[in-house]
Amino acid sequence: MSRVIKLAGQSFYFLCGNVFTLLAGFTFQIYLVRHIGAEGLGIFGLLQSSVGIFAGLLGFGMAETAMRFIPYHLARGEDNHVRILMKKVFHILLVAGLFGYGIILICPSIIGQWWPELGSSKAFIYVMGVLVPISLLLYCSTQVLRGFLDIRYIVIGSSFLQLTVKICLTVLLFSFGIGLLGYIWAVVISTTFALIWMLVGLFRHSTRLAKDKKEKISRKDYATWRKYALVMYYNSLLGVVSAPLDL
């Protein structure tokens, strides 16, 4: 019965988050289009899609691996496995994200050649590129929280907190005459707030793991994690390639 009540509570949070996102997000989109216009919205959409694809290429299936094996190891009482898996996943994604942003910083001219619409918008590229490491860590954090069956933190962070901060910052920056660049900054800052919130939730869960359990992690465990990550990464690459075929 306790599990049923917990699942019902998680579903209620999820429903409230969807309703809030629908109402606040729809109203905000109308406000946004009126201020940055169709061209600004198109440039932002291009930047957002590029960041999403680039982050997907650097994900390496880490987030999906964490979500898959954290509940498994928790059910077996292997808290040390969970702790080590979380550390390795976040370390890999942090390094990959910083590496990806470094590429963006040193290759603005190449990006401008690929997308002429962004050739005169290097400031947009530099600021939006910050989302590569942030989005990698944020997506991983949400998947790890799913592994802990904690939908509450995900909904509060991604629906209520992130959207509220983004709306407030956008209105504030627009009032100072900062157009599309102000909106991009609002997106970056609000996403950072959501990431911090998720990390706080993960820290609370990690402190509940038994510290006296030092079970040995075998080579088989590492191999299993690695193989699953490769499968999920190949699957994501196929999705990137096949997505344009649906048009």
PDB file of C-alpha atoms in Angstrom:
ATOM      1  CA  MET A   1       0.000   0.000   0.000  1.00  0.00           C
ATOM      2  CA  SER A   2       2.879   2.395   0.785  1.00  0.00           C
ATOM      3  CA  ARG A   3       4.265   1.899  -2.733  1.00  0.00           C
ATOM      4  CA  VAL A   4       0.845   2.567  -4.247  1.00  0.00           C
ATOM      5  CA  ILE A   5       0.545   5.801  -2.264  1.00  0.00           C
ATOM      6  CA  LYS A   6       4.060   6.835  -3.321  1.00  0.00           C
ATOM      7  CA  LEU A   7       3.320   6.169  -6.995  1.00  0.00           C
ATOM      8  CA  ALA A   8       0.042   8.081  -6.745  1.00  0.00           C
ATOM      9  CA  GLY A   9       1.883  11.043  -5.214  1.00  0.00           C
ATOM     10  CA  GLN A  10       4.511  10.980  -7.958  1.00  0.00           C
ATOM     11  CA  SER A  11       1.786  10.915 -10.606  1.00  0.00           C
ATOM     12  CA  PHE A  12       0.081  13.893  -8.977  1.00  0.00           C
ATOM     13  CA  TYR A  13       3.314  15.915  -9.102  1.00  0.00           C
ATOM     14  CA  PHE A  14       3.750  14.958 -12.749  1.00  0.00           C
ATOM     15  CA  LEU A  15       0.201  16.055 -13.590  1.00  0.00           C
ATOM     16  CA  CYS A  16       0.603  19.392 -11.802  1.00  0.00           C
ATOM     17  CA  GLY A  17       3.873  20.016 -13.606  1.00  0.00           C
ATOM     18  CA  ASN A  18       2.305  19.360 -17.002  1.00  0.00           C
ATOM     19  CA  VAL A  19      -0.642  21.649 -16.276  1.00  0.00           C
ATOM     20  CA  PHE A  20       1.631  24.458 -15.077  1.00  0.00           C
ATOM     21  CA  THR A  21       3.928  24.090 -18.089  1.00  0.00           C
ATOM     22  CA  LEU A  22       0.973  24.149 -20.470  1.00  0.00           C
ATOM     23  CA  LEU A  23      -0.657  27.251 -19.009  1.00  0.00           C
ATOM     24  CA  ALA A  24       2.442  29.305 -18.208  1.00  0.00           C
ATOM     25  CA  GLY A  25       4.434  28.121 -21.224  1.00  0.00           C
ATOM     26  CA  PHE A  26       1.700  28.845 -23.762  1.00  0.00           C
ATOM     27  CA  THR A  27       1.159  32.370 -22.440  1.00  0.00           C
ATOM     28  CA  PHE A  28       4.891  32.997 -22.337  1.00  0.00           C
ATOM     29  CA  GLN A  29       5.361  31.851 -25.946  1.00  0.00           C
ATOM     30  CA  ILE A  30       2.884  34.476 -27.138  1.00  0.00           C
ATOM     31  CA  TYR A  31       4.720  37.142 -25.144  1.00  0.00           C
ATOM     32  CA  LEU A  32       8.078  35.941 -26.473  1.00  0.00           C
ATOM     33  CA  VAL A  33       7.101  36.004 -30.150  1.00  0.00           C
ATOM     34  CA  ARG A  34       5.778  39.534 -29.825  1.00  0.00           C
ATOM     35  CA  HIS A  35       9.136  40.745 -28.497  1.00  0.00           C
ATOM     36  CA  ILE A  36      11.753  38.869 -30.555  1.00  0.00           C
ATOM     37  CA  GLY A  37       9.665  38.184 -33.656  1.00  0.00           C
ATOM     38  CA  ALA A  38       9.636  35.196 -35.967  1.00  0.00           C
ATOM     39  CA  GLU A  39      13.253  35.740 -37.032  1.00  0.00           C
ATOM     40  CA  GLY A  40      14.552  35.808 -33.474  1.00  0.00           C
ATOM     41  CA  LEU A  41      12.523  32.754 -32.580  1.00  0.00           C
ATOM     42  CA  GLY A  42      13.897  30.961 -35.641  1.00  0.00           C
ATOM     43  CA  ILE A  43      17.502  31.775 -34.708  1.00  0.00           C
ATOM     44  CA  PHE A  44      16.910  30.555 -31.156  1.00  0.00           C
ATOM     45  CA  GLY A  45      15.309  27.367 -32.449  1.00  0.00           C
ATOM     46  CA  LEU A  46      18.313  26.735 -34.677  1.00  0.00           C
ATOM     47  CA  LEU A  47      20.694  27.287 -31.766  1.00  0.00           C
ATOM     48  CA  GLN A  48      18.650  25.102 -29.442  1.00  0.00           C
ATOM     49  CA  SER A  49      18.481  22.258 -31.954  1.00  0.00           C
ATOM     50  CA  SER A  50      22.222  22.473 -32.602  1.00  0.00           C
ATOM     51  CA  VAL A  51      23.008  22.361 -28.892  1.00  0.00           C
ATOM     52  CA  GLY A  52      20.664  19.410 -28.444  1.00  0.00           C
ATOM     53  CA  ILE A  53      22.280  17.439 -31.260  1.00  0.00           C
ATOM     54  CA  PHE A  54      25.805  18.259 -30.082  1.00  0.00           C
ATOM     55  CA  ALA A  55      24.973  17.314 -26.494  1.00  0.00           C
ATOM     56  CA  GLY A  56      23.426  14.085 -27.745  1.00  0.00           C
ATOM     57  CA  LEU A  57      26.648  13.198 -29.529  1.00  0.00           C
ATOM     58  CA  LEU A  58      28.566  13.707 -26.274  1.00  0.00           C
ATOM     59  CA  GLY A  59      26.138  11.793 -24.046  1.00  0.00           C
ATOM     60  CA  PHE A  60      27.690   8.357 -24.673  1.00  0.00           C
ATOM     61  CA  GLY A  61      24.628   6.638 -23.193  1.00  0.00           C
ATOM     62  CA  MET A  62      25.746   7.534 -19.671  1.00  0.00           C
ATOM     63  CA  ALA A  63      22.423   8.884 -18.402  1.00  0.00           C
ATOM     64  CA  GLU A  64      20.468   5.897 -19.671  1.00  0.00           C
ATOM     65  CA  THR A  65      22.968   3.531 -18.063  1.00  0.00           C
ATOM     66  CA  ALA A  66      22.568   5.232 -14.702  1.00  0.00           C
ATOM     67  CA  MET A  67      18.773   5.049 -14.889  1.00  0.00           C
ATOM     68  CA  ARG A  68      18.922   1.377 -15.864  1.00  0.00           C
ATOM     69  CA  PHE A  69      21.308   0.096 -13.191  1.00  0.00           C
ATOM     70  CA  ILE A  70      20.693   2.309 -10.154  1.00  0.00           C
ATOM     71  CA  PRO A  71      17.327   0.649  -9.302  1.00  0.00           C
ATOM     72  CA  TYR A  72      18.913  -2.748  -9.965  1.00  0.00           C
ATOM     73  CA  HIS A  73      21.770  -2.201  -7.538  1.00  0.00           C
ATOM     74  CA  LEU A  74      19.526  -0.529  -4.960  1.00  0.00           C
ATOM     75  CA  ALA A  75      17.240  -3.568  -4.969  1.00  0.00           C
ATOM     76  CA  ARG A  76      20.273  -5.800  -4.355  1.00  0.00           C
ATOM     77  CA  GLY A  77      21.528  -3.574  -1.543  1.00  0.00           C
ATOM     78  CA  GLU A  78      24.683  -2.693  -3.489  1.00  0.00           C
ATOM     79  CA  ASP A  79      24.969   0.911  -2.385  1.00  0.00           C
ATOM     80  CA  ASN A  80      28.643   1.168  -3.262  1.00  0.00           C
ATOM     81  CA  HIS A  81      27.846   0.175  -6.855  1.00  0.00           C
ATOM     82  CA  VAL A  82      25.338   3.026  -7.015  1.00  0.00           C
ATOM     83  CA  ARG A  83      27.820   5.502  -5.588  1.00  0.00           C
ATOM     84  CA  ILE A  84      30.627   4.538  -7.979  1.00  0.00           C
ATOM     85  CA  LEU A  85      28.312   4.465 -10.985  1.00  0.00           C
ATOM     86  CA  MET A  86      27.036   7.969 -10.240  1.00  0.00           C
ATOM     87  CA  LYS A  87      30.552   9.362  -9.851  1.00  0.00           C
ATOM     88  CA  LYS A  88      31.831   7.851 -13.075  1.00  0.00           C
ATOM     89  CA  VAL A  89      28.806   8.932 -15.098  1.00  0.00           C
ATOM     90  CA  PHE A  90      28.970  12.535 -13.908  1.00  0.00           C
ATOM     91  CA  HIS A  91      32.736  12.763 -14.321  1.00  0.00           C
ATOM     92  CA  ILE A  92      32.555  11.505 -17.911  1.00  0.00           C
ATOM     93  CA  LEU A  93      29.727  13.861 -18.830  1.00  0.00           C
ATOM     94  CA  LEU A  94      31.390  16.854 -17.172  1.00  0.00           C
ATOM     95  CA  VAL A  95      34.602  16.299 -19.118  1.00  0.00           C
ATOM     96  CA  ALA A  96      32.671  15.682 -22.348  1.00  0.00           C
ATOM     97  CA  GLY A  97      30.557  18.800 -21.847  1.00  0.00           C
ATOM     98  CA  LEU A  98      33.546  21.049 -21.163  1.00  0.00           C
ATOM     99  CA  PHE A  99      35.314  19.569 -24.176  1.00  0.00           C
ATOM    100  CA  GLY A 100      32.273  20.283 -26.332  1.00  0.00           C
ATOM    101  CA  TYR A 101      32.062  23.883 -25.146  1.00  0.00           C
ATOM    102  CA  GLY A 102      35.771  24.289 -25.831  1.00  0.00           C
ATOM    103  CA  ILE A 103      35.157  23.267 -29.430  1.00  0.00           C
ATOM    104  CA  ILE A 104      32.397  25.862 -29.691  1.00  0.00           C
ATOM    105  CA  LEU A 105      34.699  28.573 -28.338  1.00  0.00           C
ATOM    106  CA  ILE A 106      37.497  27.912 -30.819  1.00  0.00           C
ATOM    107  CA  CYS A 107      35.377  27.227 -33.897  1.00  0.00           C
ATOM    108  CA  PRO A 108      32.882  30.117 -34.302  1.00  0.00           C
ATOM    109  CA  SER A 109      33.946  30.777 -37.886  1.00  0.00           C
ATOM    110  CA  ILE A 110      33.322  27.156 -38.873  1.00  0.00           C
ATOM    111  CA  ILE A 111      29.910  27.265 -37.242  1.00  0.00           C
ATOM    112  CA  GLY A 112      29.156  30.441 -39.184  1.00  0.00           C
ATOM    113  CA  GLN A 113      30.061  28.678 -42.418  1.00  0.00           C
ATOM    114  CA  TRP A 114      27.781  25.757 -41.666  1.00  0.00           C
ATOM    115  CA  TRP A 115      24.915  28.014 -40.633  1.00  0.00           C
ATOM    116  CA  PRO A 116      25.205  31.400 -42.417  1.00  0.00           C
ATOM    117  CA  GLU A 117      22.275  32.717 -40.372  1.00  0.00           C
ATOM    118  CA  LEU A 118      24.533  32.592 -37.305  1.00  0.00           C
ATOM    119  CA  GLY A 119      27.601  34.088 -38.940  1.00  0.00           C
ATOM    120  CA  SER A 120      26.952  37.534 -37.447  1.00  0.00           C
ATOM    121  CA  SER A 121      25.697  36.174 -34.117  1.00  0.00           C
ATOM    122  CA  LYS A 122      28.846  34.911 -32.411  1.00  0.00           C
ATOM    123  CA  ALA A 123      27.668  36.221 -29.042  1.00  0.00           C
ATOM    124  CA  PHE A 124      24.568  34.022 -29.350  1.00  0.00           C
ATOM    125  CA  ILE A 125      26.768  31.006 -30.097  1.00  0.00           C
ATOM    126  CA  TYR A 126      29.124  31.627 -27.179  1.00  0.00           C
ATOM    127  CA  VAL A 127      26.311  32.036 -24.642  1.00  0.00           C
ATOM    128  CA  MET A 128      24.128  29.239 -25.972  1.00  0.00           C
ATOM    129  CA  GLY A 129      27.126  26.904 -26.047  1.00  0.00           C
ATOM    130  CA  VAL A 130      27.210  26.968 -22.246  1.00  0.00           C
ATOM    131  CA  LEU A 131      24.123  24.785 -22.401  1.00  0.00           C
ATOM    132  CA  VAL A 132      26.148  21.870 -23.786  1.00  0.00           C
ATOM    133  CA  PRO A 133      27.720  20.845 -20.448  1.00  0.00           C
ATOM    134  CA  ILE A 134      24.736  22.099 -18.447  1.00  0.00           C
ATOM    135  CA  SER A 135      22.185  20.160 -20.497  1.00  0.00           C
ATOM    136  CA  LEU A 136      24.307  17.001 -20.350  1.00  0.00           C
ATOM    137  CA  LEU A 137      24.465  17.153 -16.565  1.00  0.00           C
ATOM    138  CA  LEU A 138      20.825  18.157 -16.240  1.00  0.00           C
ATOM    139  CA  TYR A 139      19.577  15.278 -18.376  1.00  0.00           C
ATOM    140  CA  CYS A 140      21.781  12.866 -16.475  1.00  0.00           C
ATOM    141  CA  SER A 141      20.507  14.231 -13.158  1.00  0.00           C
ATOM    142  CA  THR A 142      16.891  13.675 -14.185  1.00  0.00           C
ATOM    143  CA  GLN A 143      17.632  10.107 -15.262  1.00  0.00           C
ATOM    144  CA  VAL A 144      19.459   9.347 -12.016  1.00  0.00           C
ATOM    145  CA  LEU A 145      16.537  10.753 -10.034  1.00  0.00           C
ATOM    146  CA  ARG A 146      14.262   8.493 -12.057  1.00  0.00           C
ATOM    147  CA  GLY A 147      16.484   5.644 -10.954  1.00  0.00           C
ATOM    148  CA  PHE A 148      15.797   6.666  -7.358  1.00  0.00           C
ATOM    149  CA  LEU A 149      12.053   6.875  -8.217  1.00  0.00           C
ATOM    150  CA  ASP A 150      11.988  10.550  -7.239  1.00  0.00           C
ATOM    151  CA  ILE A 151       9.757  12.257  -9.802  1.00  0.00           C
ATOM    152  CA  ARG A 152       8.995  15.102  -7.393  1.00  0.00           C
ATOM    153  CA  TYR A 153      12.419  16.695  -7.706  1.00  0.00           C
ATOM    154  CA  ILE A 154      12.312  16.377 -11.494  1.00  0.00           C
ATOM    155  CA  VAL A 155       8.909  18.036 -11.840  1.00  0.00           C
ATOM    156  CA  ILE A 156       9.642  20.849  -9.400  1.00  0.00           C
ATOM    157  CA  GLY A 157      13.005  21.553 -11.015  1.00  0.00           C
ATOM    158  CA  SER A 158      12.123  21.266 -14.699  1.00  0.00           C
ATOM    159  CA  SER A 159       8.536  22.539 -14.658  1.00  0.00           C
ATOM    160  CA  PHE A 160       8.039  24.982 -11.788  1.00  0.00           C
ATOM    161  CA  LEU A 161      11.520  26.298 -10.991  1.00  0.00           C
ATOM    162  CA  GLN A 162      13.090  26.393 -14.450  1.00  0.00           C
ATOM    163  CA  LEU A 163      10.098  27.858 -16.253  1.00  0.00           C
ATOM    164  CA  THR A 164       9.383  30.429 -13.531  1.00  0.00           C
ATOM    165  CA  VAL A 165      12.982  31.663 -13.468  1.00  0.00           C
ATOM    166  CA  LYS A 166      13.097  31.787 -17.263  1.00  0.00           C
ATOM    167  CA  ILE A 167       9.909  33.840 -17.505  1.00  0.00           C
ATOM    168  CA  CYS A 168      10.942  36.293 -14.777  1.00  0.00           C
ATOM    169  CA  LEU A 169      14.436  36.812 -16.186  1.00  0.00           C
ATOM    170  CA  THR A 170      13.140  37.221 -19.733  1.00  0.00           C
ATOM    171  CA  VAL A 171      10.645  39.893 -18.722  1.00  0.00           C
ATOM    172  CA  LEU A 172      13.335  41.672 -16.686  1.00  0.00           C
ATOM    173  CA  LEU A 173      15.928  41.632 -19.478  1.00  0.00           C
ATOM    174  CA  PHE A 174      13.384  42.665 -22.096  1.00  0.00           C
ATOM    175  CA  SER A 175      12.510  45.658 -19.924  1.00  0.00           C
ATOM    176  CA  PHE A 176      16.160  46.756 -20.223  1.00  0.00           C
ATOM    177  CA  GLY A 177      16.000  46.514 -23.998  1.00  0.00           C
ATOM    178  CA  ILE A 178      17.980  43.273 -24.284  1.00  0.00           C
ATOM    179  CA  GLY A 179      16.265  41.243 -26.983  1.00  0.00           C
ATOM    180  CA  LEU A 180      17.177  37.771 -28.184  1.00  0.00           C
ATOM    181  CA  LEU A 181      20.476  37.705 -26.296  1.00  0.00           C
ATOM    182  CA  GLY A 182      18.584  38.445 -23.092  1.00  0.00           C
ATOM    183  CA  TYR A 183      16.280  35.505 -23.716  1.00  0.00           C
ATOM    184  CA  ILE A 184      19.254  33.235 -24.353  1.00  0.00           C
ATOM    185  CA  TRP A 185      20.798  34.328 -21.055  1.00  0.00           C
ATOM    186  CA  ALA A 186      17.475  33.681 -19.330  1.00  0.00           C
ATOM    187  CA  VAL A 187      17.407  30.146 -20.738  1.00  0.00           C
ATOM    188  CA  VAL A 188      20.990  29.456 -19.655  1.00  0.00           C
ATOM    189  CA  ILE A 189      20.488  30.824 -16.133  1.00  0.00           C
ATOM    190  CA  SER A 190      17.150  29.085 -15.606  1.00  0.00           C
ATOM    191  CA  THR A 191      18.627  25.780 -16.800  1.00  0.00           C
ATOM    192  CA  THR A 192      21.501  26.261 -14.348  1.00  0.00           C
ATOM    193  CA  PHE A 193      19.004  26.794 -11.525  1.00  0.00           C
ATOM    194  CA  ALA A 194      17.245  23.570 -12.502  1.00  0.00           C
ATOM    195  CA  LEU A 195      20.572  21.707 -12.544  1.00  0.00           C
ATOM    196  CA  ILE A 196      21.479  22.976  -9.070  1.00  0.00           C
ATOM    197  CA  TRP A 197      18.084  21.859  -7.779  1.00  0.00           C
ATOM    198  CA  MET A 198      18.545  18.379  -9.259  1.00  0.00           C
ATOM    199  CA  LEU A 199      22.046  18.083  -7.817  1.00  0.00           C
ATOM    200  CA  VAL A 200      20.708  18.973  -4.368  1.00  0.00           C
ATOM    201  CA  GLY A 201      18.203  16.143  -4.722  1.00  0.00           C
ATOM    202  CA  LEU A 202      20.928  13.735  -5.802  1.00  0.00           C
ATOM    203  CA  PHE A 203      23.093  14.765  -2.865  1.00  0.00           C
ATOM    204  CA  ARG A 204      20.254  14.001  -0.468  1.00  0.00           C
ATOM    205  CA  HIS A 205      19.810  10.565  -2.004  1.00  0.00           C
ATOM    206  CA  SER A 206      23.543   9.855  -1.972  1.00  0.00           C
ATOM    207  CA  THR A 207      23.766  10.653   1.745  1.00  0.00           C
ATOM    208  CA  ARG A 208      21.186   7.939   2.409  1.00  0.00           C
ATOM    209  CA  LEU A 209      23.352   5.269   0.833  1.00  0.00           C
ATOM    210  CA  ALA A 210      25.038   3.010   3.346  1.00  0.00           C
ATOM    211  CA  LYS A 211      28.630   4.134   3.852  1.00  0.00           C
ATOM    212  CA  ASP A 212      29.741   0.951   5.554  1.00  0.00           C
ATOM    213  CA  LYS A 213      29.094  -1.142   2.456  1.00  0.00           C
ATOM    214  CA  LYS A 214      32.333  -1.478   0.501  1.00  0.00           C
ATOM    215  CA  GLU A 215      31.376  -4.341  -1.756  1.00  0.00           C
ATOM    216  CA  LYS A 216      33.862  -4.941  -4.525  1.00  0.00           C
ATOM    217  CA  ILE A 217      32.891  -3.945  -8.044  1.00  0.00           C
ATOM    218  CA  SER A 218      34.017  -6.649 -10.422  1.00  0.00           C
ATOM    219  CA  ARG A 219      35.229  -6.324 -13.981  1.00  0.00           C
ATOM    220  CA  LYS A 220      31.982  -7.933 -15.035  1.00  0.00           C
ATOM    221  CA  ASP A 221      30.026  -5.042 -13.511  1.00  0.00           C
ATOM    222  CA  TYR A 222      32.133  -2.480 -15.372  1.00  0.00           C
ATOM    223  CA  ALA A 223      31.786  -4.456 -18.596  1.00  0.00           C
ATOM    224  CA  THR A 224      28.021  -4.645 -18.184  1.00  0.00           C
ATOM    225  CA  TRP A 225      27.744  -0.895 -17.647  1.00  0.00           C
ATOM    226  CA  ARG A 226      30.017  -0.184 -20.600  1.00  0.00           C
ATOM    227  CA  LYS A 227      28.170  -2.495 -22.999  1.00  0.00           C
ATOM    228  CA  TYR A 228      24.782  -1.085 -22.068  1.00  0.00           C
ATOM    229  CA  ALA A 229      26.089   2.470 -22.497  1.00  0.00           C
ATOM    230  CA  LEU A 230      27.402   1.601 -25.971  1.00  0.00           C
ATOM    231  CA  VAL A 231      24.078   0.107 -27.004  1.00  0.00           C
ATOM    232  CA  MET A 232      22.167   3.180 -25.825  1.00  0.00           C
ATOM    233  CA  TYR A 233      24.689   5.508 -27.472  1.00  0.00           C
ATOM    234  CA  TYR A 234      24.399   3.719 -30.806  1.00  0.00           C
ATOM    235  CA  ASN A 235      20.638   3.918 -30.459  1.00  0.00           C
ATOM    236  CA  SER A 236      20.823   7.700 -29.905  1.00  0.00           C
ATOM    237  CA  LEU A 237      23.085   8.093 -32.942  1.00  0.00           C
ATOM    238  CA  LEU A 238      20.575   6.206 -35.066  1.00  0.00           C
ATOM    239  CA  GLY A 239      17.885   8.570 -33.775  1.00  0.00           C
ATOM    240  CA  VAL A 240      19.916  11.613 -34.810  1.00  0.00           C
ATOM    241  CA  VAL A 241      20.429  10.193 -38.297  1.00  0.00           C
ATOM    242  CA  SER A 242      16.881   8.947 -38.827  1.00  0.00           C
ATOM    243  CA  ALA A 243      15.006  11.943 -37.360  1.00  0.00           C
ATOM    244  CA  PRO A 244      15.218  14.095 -40.562  1.00  0.00           C
ATOM    245  CA  LEU A 245      13.771  11.187 -42.568  1.00  0.00           C
ATOM    246  CA  ASP A 246      10.392  11.754 -40.898  1.00  0.00           C
ATOM    247  CA  LEU A 247       9.984  15.143 -42.595  1.00  0.00           C
TER     248      LEU A 247
END
